[in-house]
Coordinates of C-alpha atoms in Angstrom, one line a residue:
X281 CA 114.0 99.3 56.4
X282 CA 111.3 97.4 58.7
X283 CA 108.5 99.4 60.0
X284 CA 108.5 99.4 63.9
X285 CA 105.0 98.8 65.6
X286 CA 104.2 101.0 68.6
X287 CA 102.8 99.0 71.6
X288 CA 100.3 100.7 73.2
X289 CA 100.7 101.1 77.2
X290 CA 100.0 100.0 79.0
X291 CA 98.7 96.3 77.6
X292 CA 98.1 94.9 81.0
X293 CA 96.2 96.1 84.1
X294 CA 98.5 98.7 86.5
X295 CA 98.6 97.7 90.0
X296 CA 99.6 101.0 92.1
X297 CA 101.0 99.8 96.1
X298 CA 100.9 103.5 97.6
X299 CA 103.4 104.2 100.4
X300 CA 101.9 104.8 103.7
X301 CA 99.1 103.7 105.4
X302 CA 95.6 102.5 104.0
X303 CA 92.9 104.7 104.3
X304 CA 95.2 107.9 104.8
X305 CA 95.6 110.5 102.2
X306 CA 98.3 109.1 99.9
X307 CA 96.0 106.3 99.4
X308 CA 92.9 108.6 98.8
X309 CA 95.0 110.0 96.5
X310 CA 96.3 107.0 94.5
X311 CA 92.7 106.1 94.4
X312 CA 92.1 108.9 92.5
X313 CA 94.4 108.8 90.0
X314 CA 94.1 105.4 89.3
X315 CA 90.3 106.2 88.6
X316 CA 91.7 108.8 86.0
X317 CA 94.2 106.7 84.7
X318 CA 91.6 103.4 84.1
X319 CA 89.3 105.9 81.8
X320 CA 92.4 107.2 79.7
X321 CA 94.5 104.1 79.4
X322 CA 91.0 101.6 79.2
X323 CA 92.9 98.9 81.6
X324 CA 91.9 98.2 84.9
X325 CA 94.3 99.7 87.6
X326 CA 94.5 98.3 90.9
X327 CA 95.2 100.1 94.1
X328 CA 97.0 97.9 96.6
X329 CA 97.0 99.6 100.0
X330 CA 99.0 97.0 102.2
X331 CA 98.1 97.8 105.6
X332 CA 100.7 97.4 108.4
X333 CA 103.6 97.5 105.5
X334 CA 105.4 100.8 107.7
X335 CA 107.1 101.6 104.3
X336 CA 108.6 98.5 103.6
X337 CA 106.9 98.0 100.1
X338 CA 110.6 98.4 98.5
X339 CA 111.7 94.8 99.8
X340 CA 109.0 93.4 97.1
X341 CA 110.3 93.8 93.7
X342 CA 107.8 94.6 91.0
X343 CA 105.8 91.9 89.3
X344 CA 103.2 92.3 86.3
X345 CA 100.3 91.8 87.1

């Protein structure tokens, strides 16, 4: 039998896009857990607040960074 090798996760840097508006909480609070979740995962996460988006982040699909 071959022995399976775990990837770690994530092996790229996280980008978070946080619905709602920049600068309001749900940003704040994406801010802070990507803070958290830099120091335990040891990649960079991004927190992309897209100001004017109303919502609309959906109609980009995902992408790695």
């Amino acid at each position: 039998m071959g022995g399976a090798c775990a990837q770690t996760f994530p092996s790229k840097p996280v980008r978070i896009v946080p619905f709602g508006t920049a600068g309001g909480p749900i940003d704040a609070i994406a801010r802070i857990y990507g803070k958290k979740l830099q120091q335990r995962w040891g990649q960079p996460v991004i927190v992309e607040a897209k100001p004017g988006d109303a919502g609309n982040w959906l109609d980009e699909p995902p992408r790695a960074v």
